[in-house]
Short mmCIF file of C-alpha atoms in Angstrom, two decimals:
data_model
loop_
_atom_site.label_atom_id
_atom_site.label_comp_id
_atom_site.label_asym_id
_atom_site.label_seq_id
_atom_site.Cartn_x
_atom_site.Cartn_y
_atom_site.Cartn_z
CA MET Q 1 -16.88 -21.92 -9.31
CA SER Q 2 -13.42 -21.13 -10.68
CA THR Q 3 -10.76 -23.79 -10.59
CA THR Q 4 -8.34 -21.88 -12.79
CA PRO Q 5 -4.74 -22.89 -12.00
CA PRO Q 6 -2.13 -20.32 -11.04
CA PRO Q 7 -1.17 -18.57 -14.29
CA GLN Q 8 2.11 -19.25 -16.02
CA ALA Q 9 4.10 -16.71 -17.93
CA VAL Q 10 2.87 -16.11 -21.46
CA THR Q 11 3.42 -13.31 -23.88
CA SER Q 12 0.81 -11.59 -25.93
CA GLY Q 13 -0.03 -8.19 -27.27
CA PRO Q 14 -2.05 -5.35 -25.82
CA HIS Q 15 -5.82 -5.20 -25.61
CA PRO Q 16 -7.25 -2.95 -28.32
CA ALA Q 17 -10.64 -3.36 -26.66
CA ASN Q 18 -9.32 -1.57 -23.61
CA GLY Q 19 -8.51 1.49 -25.67
CA GLU Q 20 -4.74 0.93 -25.60
CA HIS Q 21 -2.27 2.13 -28.14
CA PRO Q 22 0.57 -0.25 -29.01
CA SER Q 23 3.28 -0.45 -26.35
CA ARG Q 24 5.92 2.27 -26.59
CA ASP Q 25 9.44 2.30 -25.24
CA GLY Q 26 11.01 5.09 -23.24
CA ALA Q 27 10.89 6.08 -19.61
CA PHE Q 28 7.19 6.91 -19.71
CA GLY Q 29 6.12 5.02 -22.83
CA TRP Q 30 3.63 3.07 -20.74
CA LEU Q 31 1.52 6.21 -20.18
CA PRO Q 32 0.46 6.94 -23.79
CA ALA Q 33 0.11 3.18 -24.31
CA LEU Q 34 -2.76 3.15 -21.80
CA GLY Q 35 -4.98 5.20 -24.10
CA PRO Q 36 -7.33 8.02 -22.94
CA ARG Q 37 -9.56 5.83 -20.75
CA GLY Q 38 -6.60 4.04 -19.25
CA ARG Q 39 -4.88 7.31 -18.41
CA ARG Q 40 -7.97 8.53 -16.58
CA ALA Q 41 -8.08 5.25 -14.68
CA PHE Q 42 -4.41 5.72 -13.82
CA ALA Q 43 -5.05 9.26 -12.59
CA GLY Q 44 -7.95 8.08 -10.43
CA ALA Q 45 -5.98 5.21 -8.91
CA PHE Q 46 -2.89 7.39 -8.40
CA GLY Q 47 -4.90 10.14 -6.70
CA GLY Q 48 -6.80 7.69 -4.53
CA TYR Q 49 -3.63 5.99 -3.35
CA ALA Q 50 -1.79 9.26 -2.69
CA LEU Q 51 -4.66 10.49 -0.55
CA ASP Q 52 -4.88 7.08 1.10
CA ALA Q 53 -1.23 7.49 2.15
CA TYR Q 54 -1.84 11.06 3.28
CA ASP Q 55 -4.71 10.02 5.53
CA TYR Q 56 -2.75 7.05 6.88
CA PHE Q 57 0.30 9.11 7.85
CA THR Q 58 -1.69 11.71 9.74
CA LEU Q 59 -1.50 9.27 12.67
CA PRO Q 60 2.20 8.24 12.75
CA LEU Q 61 3.28 11.85 12.28
CA SER Q 62 1.00 12.97 15.12
CA MET Q 63 1.87 10.05 17.40
CA VAL Q 64 4.07 11.94 19.89
CA ALA Q 65 1.48 14.71 20.32
CA LEU Q 66 -1.33 12.16 20.70
CA ALA Q 67 0.58 10.21 23.30
CA ALA Q 68 1.17 13.37 25.32
CA TYR Q 69 -2.44 14.58 24.95
CA PHE Q 70 -4.07 11.33 26.09
CA GLY Q 71 -1.24 10.15 28.36
CA LEU Q 72 -0.50 6.98 26.35
CA ASP Q 73 2.40 4.55 26.58
CA SER Q 74 4.17 2.99 23.58
CA GLY Q 75 1.99 -0.12 23.60
CA GLN Q 76 -1.21 1.94 23.40
CA THR Q 77 0.08 4.10 20.56
CA GLY Q 78 1.23 0.99 18.68
CA LEU Q 79 -2.29 -0.38 19.03
CA PHE Q 80 -3.57 2.42 16.76
CA THR Q 81 -1.62 0.97 13.86
CA THR Q 82 -2.54 -2.61 14.66
CA VAL Q 83 -6.27 -1.86 14.82
CA THR Q 84 -6.12 0.12 11.57
CA LEU Q 85 -4.34 -2.67 9.72
CA VAL Q 86 -6.41 -5.53 11.17
CA VAL Q 87 -9.70 -3.85 10.27
CA SER Q 88 -8.24 -2.98 6.87
CA ALA Q 89 -8.19 -6.72 6.14
CA ILE Q 90 -11.98 -6.78 6.48
CA GLY Q 91 -12.38 -3.66 4.37
CA GLY Q 92 -9.94 -4.89 1.74
CA ALA Q 93 -11.56 -8.30 1.39
CA ALA Q 94 -15.02 -6.73 1.17
CA ALA Q 95 -13.86 -4.17 -1.40
CA GLY Q 96 -12.33 -6.95 -3.49
CA VAL Q 97 -15.56 -8.90 -3.58
CA PHE Q 98 -17.50 -5.76 -4.34
CA ALA Q 99 -15.09 -4.87 -7.17
CA ASP Q 100 -15.68 -8.28 -8.76
CA ARG Q 101 -19.45 -8.06 -8.44
CA VAL Q 102 -20.32 -4.45 -9.31
CA GLY Q 103 -17.17 -2.99 -10.83
CA ARG Q 104 -13.77 -1.50 -10.01
CA VAL Q 105 -14.67 2.19 -10.13
CA ARG Q 106 -17.73 1.90 -7.90
CA ALA Q 107 -15.71 0.01 -5.31
CA LEU Q 108 -12.95 2.61 -5.53
CA MET Q 109 -15.35 5.47 -4.81
CA ILE Q 110 -16.72 3.67 -1.74
CA THR Q 111 -13.26 3.02 -0.29
CA VAL Q 112 -12.09 6.61 -0.81
CA THR Q 113 -15.24 8.04 0.79
CA THR Q 114 -14.93 5.71 3.77
CA TYR Q 115 -11.34 6.52 4.67
CA ALA Q 116 -11.92 10.26 4.18
CA VAL Q 117 -14.98 10.40 6.46
CA PHE Q 118 -13.41 8.52 9.34
CA THR Q 119 -10.07 10.31 9.10
CA VAL Q 120 -11.93 13.59 9.65
CA ALA Q 121 -13.90 11.99 12.48
CA CYS Q 122 -10.62 11.12 14.25
CA GLY Q 123 -9.99 14.84 14.63
CA PHE Q 124 -13.13 15.18 16.78
CA ALA Q 125 -12.36 12.25 19.12
CA PRO Q 126 -12.77 13.26 22.78
CA ASP Q 127 -10.80 10.34 24.24
CA TYR Q 128 -8.44 7.50 23.42
CA GLU Q 129 -11.16 4.85 23.08
CA THR Q 130 -13.20 6.91 20.59
CA LEU Q 131 -10.12 7.70 18.54
CA LEU Q 132 -9.27 3.99 18.45
CA VAL Q 133 -12.75 3.18 17.10
CA PHE Q 134 -12.63 5.93 14.43
CA ARG Q 135 -9.16 4.85 13.37
CA ALA Q 136 -10.39 1.27 13.04
CA LEU Q 137 -13.29 2.39 10.85
CA GLN Q 138 -10.89 4.43 8.73
CA GLY Q 139 -9.14 1.13 8.11
CA LEU Q 140 -12.21 -0.20 6.28
CA GLY Q 141 -11.63 2.23 3.42
CA PHE Q 142 -7.87 2.27 3.71
CA GLY Q 143 -7.76 -1.50 3.22
CA GLY Q 144 -9.66 -1.59 -0.04
CA GLU Q 145 -8.36 1.38 -2.00
CA TRP Q 146 -5.02 0.03 -3.20
CA ALA Q 147 -6.25 -3.40 -4.29
CA VAL Q 148 -9.19 -1.98 -6.26
CA GLY Q 149 -7.17 0.83 -7.86
CA ALA Q 150 -4.35 -1.52 -8.82
CA ILE Q 151 -6.73 -3.93 -10.54
CA LEU Q 152 -8.45 -1.08 -12.38
CA VAL Q 153 -5.14 0.02 -13.92
CA ALA Q 154 -3.75 -3.50 -14.38
CA GLU Q 155 -6.67 -4.38 -16.64
CA TYR Q 156 -5.81 -1.46 -18.93
CA ALA Q 157 -2.04 -2.05 -18.99
CA SER Q 158 -0.19 -4.27 -21.47
CA ALA Q 159 1.61 -7.35 -20.19
CA ARG Q 160 5.01 -6.03 -21.25
CA GLN Q 161 4.65 -2.75 -19.33
CA ARG Q 162 2.33 -3.69 -16.49
CA GLY Q 163 5.06 -3.76 -13.86
CA ARG Q 164 6.27 -0.22 -14.52
CA THR Q 165 2.68 1.04 -14.88
CA LEU Q 166 1.65 -0.37 -11.51
CA GLY Q 167 4.96 0.75 -10.03
CA ALA Q 168 3.99 4.29 -11.02
CA VAL Q 169 0.64 3.86 -9.28
CA GLN Q 170 2.47 2.58 -6.22
CA SER Q 171 4.70 5.68 -6.23
CA ALA Q 172 1.60 7.67 -5.29
CA TRP Q 173 2.14 6.38 -1.74
CA ALA Q 174 5.40 8.37 -1.53
CA VAL Q 175 3.62 11.45 -2.89
CA GLY Q 176 0.90 11.19 -0.24
CA TRP Q 177 3.53 10.55 2.44
CA ALA Q 178 5.44 13.65 1.34
CA LEU Q 179 2.28 15.78 1.41
CA ALA Q 180 1.53 14.53 4.92
CA ALA Q 181 5.09 15.33 6.05
CA ILE Q 182 4.78 18.86 4.63
CA ALA Q 183 1.42 19.35 6.32
CA TYR Q 184 2.87 18.02 9.58
CA THR Q 185 5.81 20.44 9.44
CA LEU Q 186 3.55 23.41 8.74
CA VAL Q 187 0.73 22.55 11.14
CA PHE Q 188 2.95 21.62 14.09
CA SER Q 189 5.14 24.67 13.52
CA PHE Q 190 2.24 27.14 13.76
CA VAL Q 191 -0.37 25.36 15.91
CA GLY Q 192 0.05 24.07 19.46
CA ASP Q 193 0.42 20.30 19.80
CA ASP Q 194 -2.91 19.89 21.62
CA LEU Q 195 -4.78 21.19 18.56
CA ALA Q 196 -2.32 20.39 15.77
CA TRP Q 197 -3.01 16.65 15.75
CA ARG Q 198 -6.72 17.38 15.29
CA VAL Q 199 -6.01 19.75 12.38
CA MET Q 200 -3.95 17.04 10.72
CA PHE Q 201 -6.91 14.66 10.78
CA TRP Q 202 -9.33 17.34 9.55
CA THR Q 203 -7.24 17.87 6.43
CA GLY Q 204 -8.16 14.27 5.56
CA ALA Q 205 -11.35 15.58 3.95
CA LEU Q 206 -9.47 16.25 0.68
CA PRO Q 207 -10.32 12.87 -0.95
CA ALA Q 208 -13.98 13.87 -1.23
CA LEU Q 209 -13.05 15.97 -4.28
CA LEU Q 210 -11.55 12.93 -5.97
CA VAL Q 211 -14.77 10.95 -5.59
CA VAL Q 212 -16.71 13.52 -7.61
CA TRP Q 213 -14.17 13.28 -10.45
CA LEU Q 214 -14.09 9.48 -10.38
CA ARG Q 215 -17.84 9.30 -10.74
CA ARG Q 216 -17.83 11.46 -13.86
CA ARG Q 217 -14.64 10.53 -15.70
CA VAL Q 218 -13.33 7.03 -14.90
CA HIS Q 219 -14.66 3.70 -16.20
CA ASP Q 220 -13.72 0.04 -15.90
CA ALA Q 221 -11.72 -1.62 -18.69
CA PRO Q 222 -14.35 -2.90 -21.20
CA GLN Q 223 -12.75 -6.25 -22.05
CA ALA Q 224 -12.15 -7.20 -18.41
CA THR Q 225 -15.65 -6.06 -17.48
CA ALA Q 226 -17.18 -8.30 -20.15
CA ALA Q 227 -15.13 -11.30 -18.97
CA ARG Q 228 -16.08 -10.66 -15.34
CA GLU Q 229 -19.79 -10.30 -16.06
CA ARG Q 230 -19.89 -13.56 -18.01
CA SER Q 231 -18.82 -15.56 -14.95
CA ALA Q 232 -21.34 -16.75 -12.37
CA ALA Q 233 -18.48 -17.26 -9.88
CA ARG Q 234 -17.35 -13.64 -9.75
CA GLY Q 235 -16.53 -12.37 -6.28
CA SER Q 236 -16.50 -15.87 -4.74
CA PHE Q 237 -14.40 -16.50 -1.61
CA ALA Q 238 -14.91 -20.21 -2.11
CA ALA Q 239 -13.08 -20.03 -5.45
CA ILE Q 240 -9.86 -18.58 -4.01
CA PHE Q 241 -9.79 -21.26 -1.28
CA ARG Q 242 -10.67 -24.22 -3.48
CA PRO Q 243 -7.95 -26.90 -3.29
CA GLY Q 244 -6.72 -28.46 -6.49
CA THR Q 245 -7.59 -31.89 -7.80
CA ALA Q 246 -5.72 -34.21 -10.19
CA GLY Q 247 -7.38 -32.70 -13.24
CA ALA Q 248 -8.16 -29.19 -12.06
CA PRO Q 249 -5.63 -27.26 -9.93
CA GLY Q 250 -7.31 -24.78 -7.58
CA LEU Q 251 -6.28 -21.45 -6.10
CA LEU Q 252 -5.75 -22.45 -2.45
CA ARG Q 253 -1.97 -22.74 -2.75
CA THR Q 254 -1.76 -19.38 -4.50
CA THR Q 255 -3.89 -17.73 -1.82
CA VAL Q 256 -1.88 -19.15 1.08
CA PHE Q 257 1.54 -18.20 -0.27
CA ALA Q 258 0.40 -14.82 -1.60
CA GLY Q 259 -0.96 -14.07 1.88
CA LEU Q 260 2.38 -15.02 3.47
CA LEU Q 261 4.25 -12.86 0.96
CA SER Q 262 2.03 -9.91 1.77
CA THR Q 263 2.41 -10.52 5.52
CA GLY Q 264 6.19 -10.37 5.36
CA VAL Q 265 6.52 -7.32 3.13
CA GLN Q 266 3.89 -5.30 4.98
CA GLY Q 267 5.07 -6.38 8.41
CA GLY Q 268 8.47 -4.95 7.58
CA TYR Q 269 7.11 -1.85 5.89
CA TYR Q 270 4.58 -0.79 8.52
CA THR Q 271 7.05 -1.36 11.33
CA LEU Q 272 9.24 1.29 9.74
CA ALA Q 273 6.48 3.61 8.54
CA THR Q 274 4.85 3.66 11.98
CA TRP Q 275 7.87 4.04 14.22
CA ILE Q 276 10.56 5.96 12.34
CA PRO Q 277 8.96 9.40 13.05
CA THR Q 278 8.83 8.53 16.77
CA TYR Q 279 12.37 7.13 16.64
CA LEU Q 280 13.71 10.31 15.07
CA LYS Q 281 11.95 12.62 17.50
CA SER Q 282 12.14 10.73 20.79
CA GLU Q 283 15.42 8.78 20.56
CA ARG Q 284 17.46 10.93 18.19
CA GLY Q 285 16.16 14.19 19.71
CA LEU Q 286 15.18 15.87 16.44
CA SER Q 287 12.83 18.85 16.27
CA VAL Q 288 9.68 18.96 14.16
CA VAL Q 289 11.58 20.61 11.30
CA GLY Q 290 14.52 18.25 11.79
CA THR Q 291 12.28 15.20 11.68
CA GLY Q 292 10.69 16.52 8.48
CA GLY Q 293 14.14 16.94 6.92
CA TYR Q 294 15.17 13.37 7.71
CA LEU Q 295 11.86 12.07 6.42
CA ALA Q 296 12.45 14.00 3.18
CA PHE Q 297 15.47 11.77 2.46
CA LEU Q 298 13.48 8.65 3.29
CA ILE Q 299 10.51 9.70 1.14
CA SER Q 300 12.71 10.78 -1.80
CA GLY Q 301 14.27 7.33 -1.75
CA ALA Q 302 10.81 5.78 -1.58
CA LEU Q 303 9.57 7.66 -4.64
CA LEU Q 304 12.57 6.63 -6.73
CA GLY Q 305 12.29 3.09 -5.38
CA TYR Q 306 8.69 2.72 -6.53
CA LEU Q 307 9.53 3.88 -10.05
CA THR Q 308 12.76 1.88 -10.34
CA GLY Q 309 11.18 -1.25 -8.90
CA GLY Q 310 8.43 -1.01 -11.49
CA TYR Q 311 10.94 -1.23 -14.33
CA LEU Q 312 12.92 -3.99 -12.65
CA THR Q 313 9.84 -6.12 -12.10
CA ASP Q 314 9.28 -6.06 -15.89
CA ARG Q 315 12.93 -6.80 -16.67
CA LEU Q 316 13.84 -9.28 -13.91
CA GLY Q 317 10.41 -10.79 -13.32
CA ARG Q 318 8.06 -10.46 -10.36
CA ARG Q 319 9.75 -13.00 -8.08
CA ARG Q 320 13.36 -11.89 -8.65
CA ASN Q 321 12.48 -8.26 -7.99
CA ILE Q 322 10.85 -9.10 -4.67
CA TRP Q 323 13.70 -11.41 -3.66
CA LEU Q 324 16.29 -8.75 -4.43
CA PHE Q 325 14.64 -6.00 -2.42
CA ALA Q 326 13.63 -8.25 0.47
CA LEU Q 327 17.32 -8.91 1.05
CA LEU Q 328 18.37 -5.29 0.60
CA SER Q 329 15.53 -3.99 2.82
CA ALA Q 330 16.50 -6.33 5.66
CA VAL Q 331 20.12 -5.16 5.46
CA CYS Q 332 19.08 -1.48 5.46
CA VAL Q 333 16.76 -1.92 8.46
CA LEU Q 334 19.49 -3.54 10.54
CA ALA Q 335 21.98 -0.84 9.57
CA TYR Q 336 19.55 2.03 10.24
CA ALA Q 337 18.60 0.72 13.69
CA HIS Q 338 22.24 0.41 14.81
CA ILE Q 339 23.67 3.77 13.77
CA PRO Q 340 25.58 5.31 16.71
CA GLY Q 341 23.84 8.16 18.49
CA SER Q 342 26.45 10.69 17.39
CA ALA Q 343 26.26 9.80 13.68
CA ASP Q 344 23.23 11.87 12.66
CA THR Q 345 24.71 12.64 9.23
CA LEU Q 346 24.97 8.92 8.50
CA LEU Q 347 21.38 8.50 9.71
CA LEU Q 348 20.30 11.20 7.26
CA VAL Q 349 22.13 9.64 4.31
CA LEU Q 350 21.05 6.06 5.02
CA GLY Q 351 17.41 7.16 4.98
CA PHE Q 352 17.55 7.36 1.18
CA PRO Q 353 18.54 3.71 0.46
CA LEU Q 354 16.21 2.53 3.22
CA GLY Q 355 13.25 4.32 1.63
CA PHE Q 356 14.35 3.12 -1.82
CA CYS Q 357 14.52 -0.58 -0.92
CA MET Q 358 11.42 -0.81 1.29
CA SER Q 359 9.38 0.79 -1.51
CA ALA Q 360 10.88 -0.92 -4.56
CA ILE Q 361 9.74 -4.27 -3.18
CA PHE Q 362 6.14 -3.06 -3.43
CA SER Q 363 6.35 -2.05 -7.08
CA GLY Q 364 5.64 -5.52 -8.38
CA PHE Q 365 2.75 -6.22 -6.02
CA GLY Q 366 0.02 -4.62 -8.10
CA SER Q 367 0.93 -6.54 -11.23
CA TYR Q 368 1.90 -9.78 -9.47
CA LEU Q 369 -1.25 -10.23 -7.40
CA SER Q 370 -3.43 -9.21 -10.34
CA GLU Q 371 -1.77 -11.83 -12.53
CA LEU Q 372 -2.09 -14.62 -9.97
CA TYR Q 373 -5.91 -14.64 -10.18
CA PRO Q 374 -8.43 -15.00 -13.04
CA THR Q 375 -10.67 -12.05 -13.91
CA GLU Q 376 -13.81 -13.21 -12.08
CA VAL Q 377 -12.05 -13.42 -8.69
CA ARG Q 378 -9.18 -10.99 -9.27
CA GLY Q 379 -10.55 -8.41 -6.86
CA THR Q 380 -11.44 -11.05 -4.28
CA GLY Q 381 -8.04 -12.74 -4.44
CA GLN Q 382 -5.98 -9.58 -4.47
CA GLY Q 383 -8.13 -7.82 -1.88
CA PHE Q 384 -7.98 -10.77 0.51
CA THR Q 385 -4.29 -11.70 0.23
CA TYR Q 386 -2.98 -8.15 0.32
CA ASN Q 387 -5.10 -7.14 3.29
CA ALA Q 388 -4.92 -10.39 5.24
CA GLY Q 389 -1.16 -9.97 4.99
CA ARG Q 390 -1.53 -6.39 6.15
CA ALA Q 391 -3.59 -7.50 9.17
CA VAL Q 392 -1.18 -10.23 10.27
CA GLY Q 393 1.77 -7.97 9.51
CA ALA Q 394 0.22 -5.44 11.90
CA VAL Q 395 1.54 -7.55 14.76
CA PHE Q 396 5.04 -6.26 13.94
CA PRO Q 397 4.40 -2.56 14.81
CA THR Q 398 2.63 -3.62 18.01
CA LEU Q 399 5.60 -5.76 19.08
CA VAL Q 400 7.85 -2.80 18.51
CA GLY Q 401 5.56 -0.64 20.65
CA PHE Q 402 5.55 -3.04 23.58
CA LEU Q 403 9.29 -3.70 23.35
CA ALA Q 404 10.25 -0.06 22.86
CA ASP Q 405 10.23 0.70 26.60
CA SER Q 406 12.87 -1.95 27.32
CA TRP Q 407 14.74 -2.28 24.01
CA GLY Q 408 14.30 1.25 22.70
CA VAL Q 409 12.50 1.98 19.44
CA GLY Q 410 15.70 1.60 17.43
CA GLY Q 411 16.44 -1.84 18.86
CA ALA Q 412 12.89 -3.08 18.35
CA LEU Q 413 12.91 -2.02 14.68
CA VAL Q 414 14.90 -5.18 13.86
CA PHE Q 415 11.57 -7.04 13.76
CA GLY Q 416 11.04 -5.38 10.39
CA ALA Q 417 13.93 -7.39 8.96
CA ALA Q 418 12.22 -10.65 9.99
CA GLY Q 419 9.22 -9.69 7.86
CA TYR Q 420 11.36 -9.41 4.75
CA GLY Q 421 12.80 -12.84 5.45
CA LEU Q 422 9.29 -14.31 5.55
CA ALA Q 423 8.48 -12.67 2.20
CA ALA Q 424 11.51 -14.26 0.55
CA LEU Q 425 10.47 -17.72 1.78
CA ALA Q 426 6.86 -17.27 0.60
CA LEU Q 427 8.02 -16.78 -2.99
CA LEU Q 428 9.09 -20.43 -3.08
CA GLY Q 429 5.42 -21.40 -3.34
CA LEU Q 430 4.40 -18.97 -6.10
CA PRO Q 431 4.89 -19.01 -9.90
CA GLU Q 432 6.46 -16.33 -12.07
CA THR Q 433 3.77 -14.40 -13.98
CA ARG Q 434 5.74 -11.87 -16.06
CA GLY Q 435 4.08 -11.58 -19.49
CA LYS Q 436 0.64 -12.79 -18.37
CA GLU Q 437 -2.07 -10.94 -20.29
CA LEU Q 438 -5.24 -10.05 -18.37
CA ALA Q 439 -8.70 -10.44 -19.87
#
């Protein structure tokens, strides 16, 4: 059973055993430094996460049409997100254990297949209750994909460039979000609302193609695989909850504070990701095309934020990067929710910094959580903390849904700022890990 203490910052060179080339400078120097196998792993993780985002956003973008079709109130529609995120905690924790026991790539294929199958199934739902069940089951795959893909790439990346490498993986979320917004604009422009939401879900079959490629072309990092297979404690939940003793610090403290960090960041993020499309359409009175245009500013900011945050997490350190963007995200949320009704141009412009800040804070997550845990329980620790935080953070979108009828969606969005405050406090219990080399 592992009693490895939370890692401290150390500096060492790249892993030749992982097929890396020496680290290179430049905007994209991290990509050739991964080596051929590492680049294929990056492509697999990037594609999986982009399609994960695409399948996730089929629901928020279709929320208004769904509510009208099934006659739902704001609380019921908010429950879709909560159920997805709560069940994702189960799927994420299970995927993490599976990744530690049988390998990263195998676990990645299972998660991608799961979210694809149940996203398509949502399009066939005959009633609200069935759709709620299918959406929950989609959460099983949705919860595990990011943690497993991030670990796969982290174990190929060098310590010096891991933040920007994982930030690039994280940027796939903005790509998937953009693809979903484009699909939404096209589908809802040419298909009636009663059928359009179903078509959106049916397009979620696309990830099946990725699974075939993953099976043939992507492999786990050799050095990390050897270290994982040597340990009898791999994939152990007991290890990540073991308290420390005088001579052997455990991982309990790390797990608790990493879970709180994840809760705050994801509570803020999913509040915005879930309700901004509804806010733009129902309270600001924007059309389908107009909503897509405003989301384009938000998503463009998000893409740049992921990439910029990746570089900053390497330069400033993991904790400083998260602190910086927790503060800026909270400020942007409060400003966005209180823009006067007549100031639509300001709403459009502010979408860019909002998307930038709420995404840049995520850039360090893949590297930070990977570095907090030893190889044999890296998947278990990262899968649990990230997705437990996602599940608890799911309370935030539901609160917004239930308060929207009395406060308005814009007023209720302020709960997102509280999440970023919690994230900043959680960092007080975690170490800095910049420069930590992974076995």
